[in-house]
XYZ file of C-alpha atoms in Angstrom:
623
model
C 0.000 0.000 0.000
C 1.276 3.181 -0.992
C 1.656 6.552 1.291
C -0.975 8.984 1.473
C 0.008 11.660 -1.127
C -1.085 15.017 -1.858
C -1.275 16.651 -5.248
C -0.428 20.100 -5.371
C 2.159 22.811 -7.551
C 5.349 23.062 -6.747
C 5.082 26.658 -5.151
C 1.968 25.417 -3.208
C 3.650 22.882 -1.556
C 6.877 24.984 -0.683
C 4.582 27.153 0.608
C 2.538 24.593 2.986
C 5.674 23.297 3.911
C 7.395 26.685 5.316
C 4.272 27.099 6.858
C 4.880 23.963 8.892
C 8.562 24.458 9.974
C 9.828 25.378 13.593
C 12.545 26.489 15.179
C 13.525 25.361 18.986
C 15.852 26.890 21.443
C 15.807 26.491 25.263
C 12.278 24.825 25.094
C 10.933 28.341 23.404
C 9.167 27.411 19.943
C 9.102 29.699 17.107
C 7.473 29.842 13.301
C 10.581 29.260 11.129
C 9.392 31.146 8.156
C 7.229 33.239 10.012
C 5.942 35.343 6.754
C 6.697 35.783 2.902
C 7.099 39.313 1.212
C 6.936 39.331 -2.371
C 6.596 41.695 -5.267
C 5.522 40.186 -8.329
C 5.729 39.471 -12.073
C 6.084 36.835 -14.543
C 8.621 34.854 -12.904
C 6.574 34.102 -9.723
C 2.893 35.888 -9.930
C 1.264 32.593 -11.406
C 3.344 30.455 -9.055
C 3.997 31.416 -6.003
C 1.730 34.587 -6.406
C -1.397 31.650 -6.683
C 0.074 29.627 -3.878
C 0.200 32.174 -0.938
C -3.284 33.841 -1.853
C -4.317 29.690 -1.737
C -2.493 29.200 1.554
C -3.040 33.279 2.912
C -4.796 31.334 5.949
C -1.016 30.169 7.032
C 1.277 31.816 5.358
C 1.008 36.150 6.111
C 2.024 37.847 3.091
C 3.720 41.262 2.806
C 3.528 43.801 -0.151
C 7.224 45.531 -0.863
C 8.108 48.012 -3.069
C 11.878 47.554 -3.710
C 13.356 44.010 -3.625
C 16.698 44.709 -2.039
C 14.330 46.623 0.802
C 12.238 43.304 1.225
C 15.172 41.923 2.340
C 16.820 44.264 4.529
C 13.175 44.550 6.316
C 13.395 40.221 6.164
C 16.838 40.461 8.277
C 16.100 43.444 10.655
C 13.235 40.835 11.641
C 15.668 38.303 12.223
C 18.243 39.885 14.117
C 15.396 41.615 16.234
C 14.334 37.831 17.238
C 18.507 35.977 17.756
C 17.883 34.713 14.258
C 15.459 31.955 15.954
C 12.829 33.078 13.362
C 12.783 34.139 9.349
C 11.203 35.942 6.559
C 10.972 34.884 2.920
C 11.194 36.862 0.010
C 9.851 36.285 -3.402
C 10.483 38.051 -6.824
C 10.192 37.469 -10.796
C 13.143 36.975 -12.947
C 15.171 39.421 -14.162
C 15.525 42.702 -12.501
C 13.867 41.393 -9.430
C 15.990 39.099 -8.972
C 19.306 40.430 -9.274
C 17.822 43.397 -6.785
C 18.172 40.504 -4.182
C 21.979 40.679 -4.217
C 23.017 43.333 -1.778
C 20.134 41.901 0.391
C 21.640 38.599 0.135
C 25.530 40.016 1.114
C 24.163 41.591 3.848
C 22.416 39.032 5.362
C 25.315 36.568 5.039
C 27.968 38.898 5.379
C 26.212 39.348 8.895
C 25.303 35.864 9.198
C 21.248 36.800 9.251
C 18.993 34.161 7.909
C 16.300 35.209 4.822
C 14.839 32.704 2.532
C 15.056 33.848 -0.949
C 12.733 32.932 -3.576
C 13.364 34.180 -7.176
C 11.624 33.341 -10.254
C 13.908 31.546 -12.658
C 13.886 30.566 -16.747
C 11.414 27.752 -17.914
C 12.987 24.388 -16.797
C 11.831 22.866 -19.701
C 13.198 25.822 -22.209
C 9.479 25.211 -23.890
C 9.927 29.385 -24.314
C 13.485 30.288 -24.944
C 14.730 33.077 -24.576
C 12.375 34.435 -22.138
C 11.300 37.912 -21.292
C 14.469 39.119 -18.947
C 16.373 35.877 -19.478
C 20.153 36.051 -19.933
C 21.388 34.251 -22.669
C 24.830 32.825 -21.899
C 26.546 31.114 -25.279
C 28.179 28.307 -23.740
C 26.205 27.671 -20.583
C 22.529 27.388 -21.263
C 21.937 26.454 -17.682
C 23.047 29.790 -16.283
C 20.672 32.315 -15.353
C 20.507 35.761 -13.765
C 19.716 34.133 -10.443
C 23.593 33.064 -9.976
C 24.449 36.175 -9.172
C 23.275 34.584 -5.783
C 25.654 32.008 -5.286
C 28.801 33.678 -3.650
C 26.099 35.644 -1.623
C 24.611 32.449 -0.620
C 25.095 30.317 2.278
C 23.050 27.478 0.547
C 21.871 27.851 -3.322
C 19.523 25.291 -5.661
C 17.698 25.685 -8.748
C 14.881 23.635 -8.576
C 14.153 22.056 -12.296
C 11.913 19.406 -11.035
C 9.046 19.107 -8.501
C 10.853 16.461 -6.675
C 14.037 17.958 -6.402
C 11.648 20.477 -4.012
C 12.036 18.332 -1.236
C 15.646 17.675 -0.687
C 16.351 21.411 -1.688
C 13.603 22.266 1.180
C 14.986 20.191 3.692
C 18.501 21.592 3.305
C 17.351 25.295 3.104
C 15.634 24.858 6.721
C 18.983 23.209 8.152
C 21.050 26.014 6.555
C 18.659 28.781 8.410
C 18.166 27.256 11.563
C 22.289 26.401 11.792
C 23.582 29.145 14.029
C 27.010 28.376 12.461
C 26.007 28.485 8.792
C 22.900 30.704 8.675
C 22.948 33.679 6.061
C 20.915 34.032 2.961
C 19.658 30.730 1.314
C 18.007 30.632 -2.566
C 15.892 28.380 -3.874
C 15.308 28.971 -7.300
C 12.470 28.164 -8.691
C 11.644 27.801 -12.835
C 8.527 29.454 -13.200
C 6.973 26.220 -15.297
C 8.102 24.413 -12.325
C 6.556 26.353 -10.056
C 3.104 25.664 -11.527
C 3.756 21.991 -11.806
C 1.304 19.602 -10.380
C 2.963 16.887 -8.441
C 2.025 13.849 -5.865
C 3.686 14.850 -2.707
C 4.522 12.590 0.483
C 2.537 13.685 3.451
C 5.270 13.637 5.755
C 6.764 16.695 3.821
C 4.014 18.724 4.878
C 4.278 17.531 8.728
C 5.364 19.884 11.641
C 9.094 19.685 11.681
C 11.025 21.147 14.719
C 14.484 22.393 13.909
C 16.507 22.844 17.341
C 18.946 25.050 17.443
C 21.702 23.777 19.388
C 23.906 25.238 22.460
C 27.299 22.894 21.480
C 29.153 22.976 24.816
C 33.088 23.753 24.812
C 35.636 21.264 24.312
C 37.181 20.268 27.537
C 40.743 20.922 26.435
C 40.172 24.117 24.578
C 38.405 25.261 27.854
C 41.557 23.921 29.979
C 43.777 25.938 27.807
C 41.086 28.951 27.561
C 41.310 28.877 31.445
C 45.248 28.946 31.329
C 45.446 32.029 29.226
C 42.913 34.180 31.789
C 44.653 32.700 34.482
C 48.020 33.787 33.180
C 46.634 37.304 31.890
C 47.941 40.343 33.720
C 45.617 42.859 31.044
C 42.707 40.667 29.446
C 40.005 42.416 27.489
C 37.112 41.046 25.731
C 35.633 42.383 22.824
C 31.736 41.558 22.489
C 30.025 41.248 19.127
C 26.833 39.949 18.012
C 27.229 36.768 18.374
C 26.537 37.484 22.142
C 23.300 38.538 21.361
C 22.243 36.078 18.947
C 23.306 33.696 21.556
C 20.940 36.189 24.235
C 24.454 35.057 26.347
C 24.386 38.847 27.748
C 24.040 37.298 31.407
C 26.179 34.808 30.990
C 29.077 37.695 30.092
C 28.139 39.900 32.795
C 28.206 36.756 35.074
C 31.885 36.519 33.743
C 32.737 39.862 34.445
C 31.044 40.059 37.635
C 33.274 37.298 38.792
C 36.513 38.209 37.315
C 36.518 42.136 36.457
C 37.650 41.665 32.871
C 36.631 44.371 31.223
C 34.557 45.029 27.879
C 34.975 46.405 24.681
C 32.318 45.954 21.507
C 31.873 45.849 18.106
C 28.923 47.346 16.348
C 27.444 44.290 16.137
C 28.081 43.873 19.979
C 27.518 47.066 21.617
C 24.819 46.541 24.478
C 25.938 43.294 25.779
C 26.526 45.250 29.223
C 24.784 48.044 30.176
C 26.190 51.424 29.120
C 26.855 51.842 32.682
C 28.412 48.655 33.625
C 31.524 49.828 35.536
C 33.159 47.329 33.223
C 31.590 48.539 29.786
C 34.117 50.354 28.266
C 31.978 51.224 25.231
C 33.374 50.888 20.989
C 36.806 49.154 20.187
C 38.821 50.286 17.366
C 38.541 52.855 14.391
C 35.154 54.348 15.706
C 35.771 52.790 19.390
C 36.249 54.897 22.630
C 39.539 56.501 23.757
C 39.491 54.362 27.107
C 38.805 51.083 24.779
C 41.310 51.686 22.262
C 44.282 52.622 24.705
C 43.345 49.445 26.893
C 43.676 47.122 23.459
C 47.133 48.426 22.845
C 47.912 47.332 26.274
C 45.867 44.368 26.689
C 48.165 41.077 26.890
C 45.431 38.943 26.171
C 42.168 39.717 23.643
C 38.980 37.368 24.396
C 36.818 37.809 21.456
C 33.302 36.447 21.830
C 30.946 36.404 18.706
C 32.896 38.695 16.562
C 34.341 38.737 13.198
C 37.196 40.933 13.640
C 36.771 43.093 10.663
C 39.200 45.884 9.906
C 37.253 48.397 12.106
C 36.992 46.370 15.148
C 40.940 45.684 14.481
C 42.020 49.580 13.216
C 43.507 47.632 10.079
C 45.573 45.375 11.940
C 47.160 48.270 14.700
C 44.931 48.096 17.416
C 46.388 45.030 19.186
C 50.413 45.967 20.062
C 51.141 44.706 23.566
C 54.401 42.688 22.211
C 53.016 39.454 23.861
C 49.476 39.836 22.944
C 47.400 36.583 22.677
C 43.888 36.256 21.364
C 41.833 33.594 22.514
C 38.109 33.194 20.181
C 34.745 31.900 21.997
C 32.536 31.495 18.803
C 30.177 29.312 17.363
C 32.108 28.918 13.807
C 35.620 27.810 13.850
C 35.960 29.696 10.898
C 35.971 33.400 12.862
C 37.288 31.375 15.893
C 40.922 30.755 14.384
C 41.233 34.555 13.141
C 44.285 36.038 14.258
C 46.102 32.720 15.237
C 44.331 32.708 18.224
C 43.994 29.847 20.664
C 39.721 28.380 19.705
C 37.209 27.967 21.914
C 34.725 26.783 19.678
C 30.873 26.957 21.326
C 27.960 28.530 21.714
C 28.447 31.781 23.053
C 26.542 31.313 25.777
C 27.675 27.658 26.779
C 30.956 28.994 27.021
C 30.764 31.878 28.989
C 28.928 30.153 31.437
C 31.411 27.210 31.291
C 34.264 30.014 31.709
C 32.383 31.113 34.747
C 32.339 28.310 36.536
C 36.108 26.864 35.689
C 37.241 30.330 37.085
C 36.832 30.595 40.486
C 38.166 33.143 43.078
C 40.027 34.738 39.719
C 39.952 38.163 39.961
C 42.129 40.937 37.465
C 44.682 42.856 39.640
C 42.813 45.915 41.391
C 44.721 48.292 40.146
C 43.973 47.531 36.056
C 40.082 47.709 37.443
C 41.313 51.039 38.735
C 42.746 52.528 35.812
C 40.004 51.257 33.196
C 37.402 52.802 35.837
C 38.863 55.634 35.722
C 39.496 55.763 32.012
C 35.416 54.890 31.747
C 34.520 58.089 33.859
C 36.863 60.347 31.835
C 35.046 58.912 28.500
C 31.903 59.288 30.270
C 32.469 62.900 30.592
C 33.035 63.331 26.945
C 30.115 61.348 25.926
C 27.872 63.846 27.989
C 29.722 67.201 26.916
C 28.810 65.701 22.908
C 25.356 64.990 23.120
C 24.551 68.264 25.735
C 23.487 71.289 23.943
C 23.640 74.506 25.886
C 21.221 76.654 23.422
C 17.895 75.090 22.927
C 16.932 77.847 20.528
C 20.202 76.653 18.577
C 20.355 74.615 15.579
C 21.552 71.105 16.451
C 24.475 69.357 15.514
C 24.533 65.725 14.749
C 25.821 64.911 18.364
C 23.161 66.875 19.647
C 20.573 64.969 17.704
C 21.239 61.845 19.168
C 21.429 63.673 22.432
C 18.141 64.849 21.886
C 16.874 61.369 21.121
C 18.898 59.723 23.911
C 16.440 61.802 26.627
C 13.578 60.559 24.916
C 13.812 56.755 24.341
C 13.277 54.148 27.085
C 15.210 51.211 27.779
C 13.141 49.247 25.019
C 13.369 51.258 22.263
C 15.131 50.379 19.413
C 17.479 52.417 17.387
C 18.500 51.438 14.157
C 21.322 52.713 11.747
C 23.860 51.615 8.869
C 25.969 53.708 7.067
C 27.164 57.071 6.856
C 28.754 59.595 9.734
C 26.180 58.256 12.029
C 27.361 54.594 13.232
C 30.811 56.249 13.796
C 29.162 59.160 16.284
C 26.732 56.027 17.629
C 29.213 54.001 18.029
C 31.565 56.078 20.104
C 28.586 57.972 22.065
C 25.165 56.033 22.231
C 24.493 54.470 25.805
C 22.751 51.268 25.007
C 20.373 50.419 27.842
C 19.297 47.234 26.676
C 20.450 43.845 24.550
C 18.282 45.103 21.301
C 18.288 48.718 21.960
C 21.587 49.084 19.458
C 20.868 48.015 16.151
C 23.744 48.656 14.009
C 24.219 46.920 10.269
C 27.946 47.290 9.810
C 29.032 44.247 8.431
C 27.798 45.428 4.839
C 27.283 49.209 5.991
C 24.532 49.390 3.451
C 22.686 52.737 2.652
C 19.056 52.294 2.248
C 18.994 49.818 5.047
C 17.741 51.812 7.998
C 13.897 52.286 7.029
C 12.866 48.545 5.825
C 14.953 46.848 8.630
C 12.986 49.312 11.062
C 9.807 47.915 9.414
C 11.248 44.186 10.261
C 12.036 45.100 13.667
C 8.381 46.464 14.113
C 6.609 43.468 12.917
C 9.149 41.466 15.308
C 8.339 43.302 18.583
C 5.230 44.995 18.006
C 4.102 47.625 20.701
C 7.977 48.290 20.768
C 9.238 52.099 19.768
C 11.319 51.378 16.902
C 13.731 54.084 15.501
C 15.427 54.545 12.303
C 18.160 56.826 12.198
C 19.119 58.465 8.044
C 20.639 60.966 6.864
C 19.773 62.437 3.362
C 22.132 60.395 1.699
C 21.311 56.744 2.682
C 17.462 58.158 2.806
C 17.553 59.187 -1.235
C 19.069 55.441 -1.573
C 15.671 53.928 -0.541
C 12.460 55.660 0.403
C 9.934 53.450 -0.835
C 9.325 51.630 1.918
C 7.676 54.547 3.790
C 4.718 53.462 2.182
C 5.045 49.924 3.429
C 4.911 51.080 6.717
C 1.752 52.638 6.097
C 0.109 50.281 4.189
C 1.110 48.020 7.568
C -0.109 50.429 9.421
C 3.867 50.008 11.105
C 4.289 53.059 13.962
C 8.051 52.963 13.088
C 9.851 57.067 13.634
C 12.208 58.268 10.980
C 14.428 60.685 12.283
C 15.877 62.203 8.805
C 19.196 64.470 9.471
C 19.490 66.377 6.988
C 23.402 67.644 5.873
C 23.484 68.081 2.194
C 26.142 65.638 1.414
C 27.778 62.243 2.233
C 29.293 63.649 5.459
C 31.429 60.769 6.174
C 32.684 59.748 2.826
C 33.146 63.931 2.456
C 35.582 63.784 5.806
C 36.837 60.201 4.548
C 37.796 62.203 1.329
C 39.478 64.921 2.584
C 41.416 62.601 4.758
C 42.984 61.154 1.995
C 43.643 63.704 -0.342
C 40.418 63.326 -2.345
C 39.362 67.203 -1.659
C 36.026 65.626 -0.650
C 35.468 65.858 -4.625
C 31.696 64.568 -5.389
C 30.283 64.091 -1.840
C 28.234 67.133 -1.762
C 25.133 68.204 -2.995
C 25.513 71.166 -5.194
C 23.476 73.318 -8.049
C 24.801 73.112 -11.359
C 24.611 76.640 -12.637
C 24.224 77.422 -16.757
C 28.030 77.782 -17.401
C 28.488 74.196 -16.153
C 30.167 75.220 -12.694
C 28.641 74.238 -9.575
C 27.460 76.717 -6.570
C 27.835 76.355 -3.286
C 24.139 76.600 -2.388
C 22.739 73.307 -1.343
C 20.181 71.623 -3.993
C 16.033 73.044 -3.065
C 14.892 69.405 -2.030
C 12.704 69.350 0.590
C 12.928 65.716 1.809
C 10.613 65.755 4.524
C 7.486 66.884 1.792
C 8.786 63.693 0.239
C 8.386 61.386 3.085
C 4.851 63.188 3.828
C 4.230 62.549 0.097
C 4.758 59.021 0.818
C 2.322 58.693 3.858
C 4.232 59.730 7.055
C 3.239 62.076 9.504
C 6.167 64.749 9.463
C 7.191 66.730 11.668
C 10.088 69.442 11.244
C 12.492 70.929 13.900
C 14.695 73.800 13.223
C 16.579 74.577 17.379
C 17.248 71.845 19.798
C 13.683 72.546 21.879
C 11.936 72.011 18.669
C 13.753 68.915 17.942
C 13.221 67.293 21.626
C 9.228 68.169 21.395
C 9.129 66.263 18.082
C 10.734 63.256 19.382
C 8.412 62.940 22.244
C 5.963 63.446 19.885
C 6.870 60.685 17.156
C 7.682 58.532 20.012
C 3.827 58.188 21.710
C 2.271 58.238 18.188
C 0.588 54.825 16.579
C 1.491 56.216 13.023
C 4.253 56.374 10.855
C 5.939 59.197 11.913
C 9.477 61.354 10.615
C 11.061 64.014 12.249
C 13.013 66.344 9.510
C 16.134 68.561 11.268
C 18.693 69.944 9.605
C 21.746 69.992 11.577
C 24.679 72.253 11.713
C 27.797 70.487 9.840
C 30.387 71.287 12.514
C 31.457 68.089 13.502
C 31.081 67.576 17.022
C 31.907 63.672 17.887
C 35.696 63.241 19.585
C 37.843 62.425 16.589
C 39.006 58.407 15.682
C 41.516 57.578 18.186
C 42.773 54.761 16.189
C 43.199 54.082 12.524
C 41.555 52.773 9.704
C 43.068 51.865 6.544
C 42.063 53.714 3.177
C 44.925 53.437 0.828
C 45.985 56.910 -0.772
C 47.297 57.290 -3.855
C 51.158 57.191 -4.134
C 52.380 59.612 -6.245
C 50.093 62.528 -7.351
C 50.791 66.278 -8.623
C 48.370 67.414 -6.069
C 49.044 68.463 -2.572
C 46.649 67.291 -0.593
C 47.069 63.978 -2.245
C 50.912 63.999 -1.154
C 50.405 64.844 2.078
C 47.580 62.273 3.194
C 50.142 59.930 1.417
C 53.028 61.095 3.898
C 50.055 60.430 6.794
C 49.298 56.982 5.783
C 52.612 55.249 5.470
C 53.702 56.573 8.960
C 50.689 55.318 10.012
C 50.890 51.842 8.141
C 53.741 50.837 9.885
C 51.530 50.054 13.037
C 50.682 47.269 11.118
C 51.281 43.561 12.553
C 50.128 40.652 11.706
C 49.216 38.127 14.608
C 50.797 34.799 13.846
């Protein structure tokens, strides 16, 4: 006797079978795939367009306007729930696919899970070429879509019904794997899509994907003991993988005990307490004086969830005690072995706790908790001299902004960013009161990010004040999905800064002889010359245009009324401030390496090349 079977498309049984997939953690169930956005067209609107309106009763959909946003908005949901719990995103072929791809990088480059769903070519080449379909001359089995792969933690092309299930099954492992998540694609032929097939019951059964806690080995934690033991200046640097472990006790626990103290990524920042006496704030080329003078003297680095990317290490400077040993608690061996350091390869929280409780009665010497105390109050004061403004009838400089905001939020808000002079000035100066409050996306630093992962975040913690922070650069990048939040009726608050240039690439210019040349906005007059004036936009009619509630604050009083404002409203609201360009944030107190060019007829070029190769010589590589 055969099995039961069901007969359905392709896309309707993907579709019933995300519905039915769970993630597990700590006995705490989740939805897997806990909704599907999708714009569509004739790569997808006849097959997985027809499936979710089919299956709407289990499967929510949401409406984007802009692939790559669909995405970003797919990962801020993830991150705002420890990656325990996904989005999908579907598109056509052609140009909605390929919009997927700096979605994709950031969501593996930050290792996010997002199920993406692209329409592909007809399996069957019945119609060939297609509308949108790239013809290659020697590989007919190429399409658009593998612009995906090196984005991709796990890619298929489905070409037959079948091949669904395997392809499903290893999608779901790939998403729920805290050491391999990232964006996965599936995808799909459109003529497959439609495809009638007899499918297995059991691949529509609830299936429970647990998300394990592996434990330290019990050598690497010997030796992992050693090195703290034989420390005279440890110093951890946090990043996200303490979060997405939700191992924030665990690390206080650990510094509780031993008075290590704390340094943190972007990714990181908030796993203590802004006013931990331990919480030294950022590490490296936008990290805190007292953090970066304590990592040239630490004799002993404990990274814990972080990637060590060229900002966390100031280019490979950062780190110059002569003796210096690095010892890695994360998940993936891969990030664990960077910078020849001695592996403890776990689950964040596992090993922290294990840590804990194979260190007792160790305790750093009193006077390093002394002097990094004391370096935290003298940091402290800076912070608070930065975001004060002394005027409230003054116009507000970017410090001041987040000042401003800072007196408003509560310890559950969440403030999100990505790119520009902002994460620098965040970095350095925001007080994070809680795990989530800090939301960051520096791994890719992608403009355009900030309004559809605030959108992500909101349909992840509803009843939560969510915050996305833009300035007029990264807000011309992406817009559109303003009017998602309004068709989701989404209470998310846009605070739009509003500069008239790139800022940061403009200082990052002049820093390196560029003469900040095309990073500001100027009027082209008739002779072809450009003014100084700054271009008549009006940004904030534009986001009104698009649904929001605006409103605009021109002095520091004006600008704190608004927040309170946007913050107890239930609809989409932006606050619009320009802000006067005077930087304002302490200046990098370690470096970051842009090369310059070498030989140039210019002077500014010459000297910012004179700058950089004293500076390179910091260099050192950790063998």
């Amino acid at each position: 006797m055969s099995a039961a079977t069901r007969r359905l498309t392709t896309a309707q049984a993907l579709v019933r079978f995300l519905a039915a997939q769970h993630t597990e953690r700590d006995g705490v169930r989740r939805r897997l795939i806990s909704g599907t956005w999708g714009i569509f067209g004739h790569g997808n609107v006849a097959g997985l367009g027809q499936a979710l309106v089919e299956y709407a009763d289990v499967m929510p959909y949401h409406q984007g306007r802009n692939e790559q946003a669909m995405v970003h908005a797919a990962v801020g949901h993830a991150r705002q729930l420890n990656r325990l719990s996904a989005q999908a995103v579907t598109t056509s072929i052609g140009p909605g696919a390929t919009n997927l791809v700096t979605g994709a990088a950031l969501a593996t480059i930050n290792r996010l899970p997002v199920l993406l769903l692209p329409g592909d070519y007809f399996a069957s080449h019945a119609a060939d070429p297609l509308l949108q379909q790239l013809e290659h001359p020697v590989e007919a089995d190429v399409s658009v879509n593998d612009t995906l792969r090196p984005v991709s933690r796990y890619f298929d092309r489905v070409t037959r019904p079948e091949a669904l299930i395997a392809s499903a099954l290893q999608a779901m492992r790939v998403l729920s794997d805290p050491a391999e998540t990232g964006a996965v694609t599936l995808a799909l032929p459109q003529d497959v899509q439609a495809e009638a097939y007899d499918w297995p019951e059991g691949f529509f059964a609830d299936r429970v994907w647990r998300v394990r806690r592996p434990a330290p080995d019990p050598a690497e934690l010997a030796e992992a003991v050693r090195l703290i033991r034989a420390a005279g200046r440890p110093l951890i640097v946090a990043g996200g993988g303490v979060h997405h472990s939700e191992a924030e006790d665990a690390l206080k626990a650990l510094v509780d005990a031993t008075g290590i103290p704390v340094a943190s990524t972007q990714a990181g920042k908030g796993a203590l307490r802004h006013d931990h006496p331990a919480d030294l704030g950022a590490i490296g080329h936008t990290g805190t004086v007292v953090s970066d003078d304590l990592a040239r003297t630490a004799d002993l680095v404990i990274g814990v969830g972080t990637r060590y990317t060229d900002f966390t290490t100031a280019s490979g400077t950062l780190f110059r005690h002569p003796h210096v040993r690095f010892l890695n608690l994360n998940i993936t061996a891969f990030d664990a072995h960077k910078l020849a350091a001695r592996t403890l390869v776990c689950d964040a929280r596992a090993g922290l706790t294990a840590l804990v409780d194979a260190l007792p009665g160790h305790r750093v010497d009193a006077s390093y908790e002394t002097e990094y105390r004391a370096g935290k109050a003298r940091w402290d004061e800076r912070v608070e001299a930065a975001l004060r403004a002394d005027d409230d009838s003054a116009v507000p400089t970017q410090t001041q902004v987040l000042g401003a905001l800072d007196a408003v939020v509560g310890d559950e808000d969440v403030v999100i960013n990505a790119a520009g002079s902002l994460p620098g000035d965040l970095h350095k100066l925001w007080r994070a009161r809680s795990p989530r409050q800090y939301h960051l996306e520096y791994g890719y630093s992608c403009m355009g990010y900030e309004i559809p992962a605030a959108i992500g975040v909101q349909q992840a913690a509803p009843g939560t004040p969510v915050w996305a922070l833009v300035g007029d650069g990264t807000y011309l990048m992406n817009p559109t999905e303003i009017v998602t939040a309004v068709q989701e009726n989404l209470p998310v608050k846009l605070v739009l800064v509003q500069n008239h240039g790139y800022a940061s690439i403009g200082g990052l210019s002049e820093s390196v002889g560029a003469e900040r040349f095309g990073t500001a906005y100027r009027h082209r007059v008739a002779d072809g010359a450009f003014t100084g004036a700054p271009l008549p936009v009006d940004l904030a009619a534009n986001a009104a245009s698009l649904g929001m509630d605006v409103l605009r604050a021109k002095t520091v009083r004006e600008l704190r009324e608004a927040l309170r404002a946007a913050r107890s409203s239930d609809r989409p609201t932006c606050v619009y401030v320009e802000t006067d360009p005077a930087p304002t944030a302490p200046p990098a107190a370690a470096w970051w390496d842009v090369p310059v060019a070498e030989v140039s007829g210019r002077e500014p070029a010459t000297d910012a090349r004179a700058a950089y190769e004293r500076a390179v010589t910091d260099r050192r590589r950790h063998l």
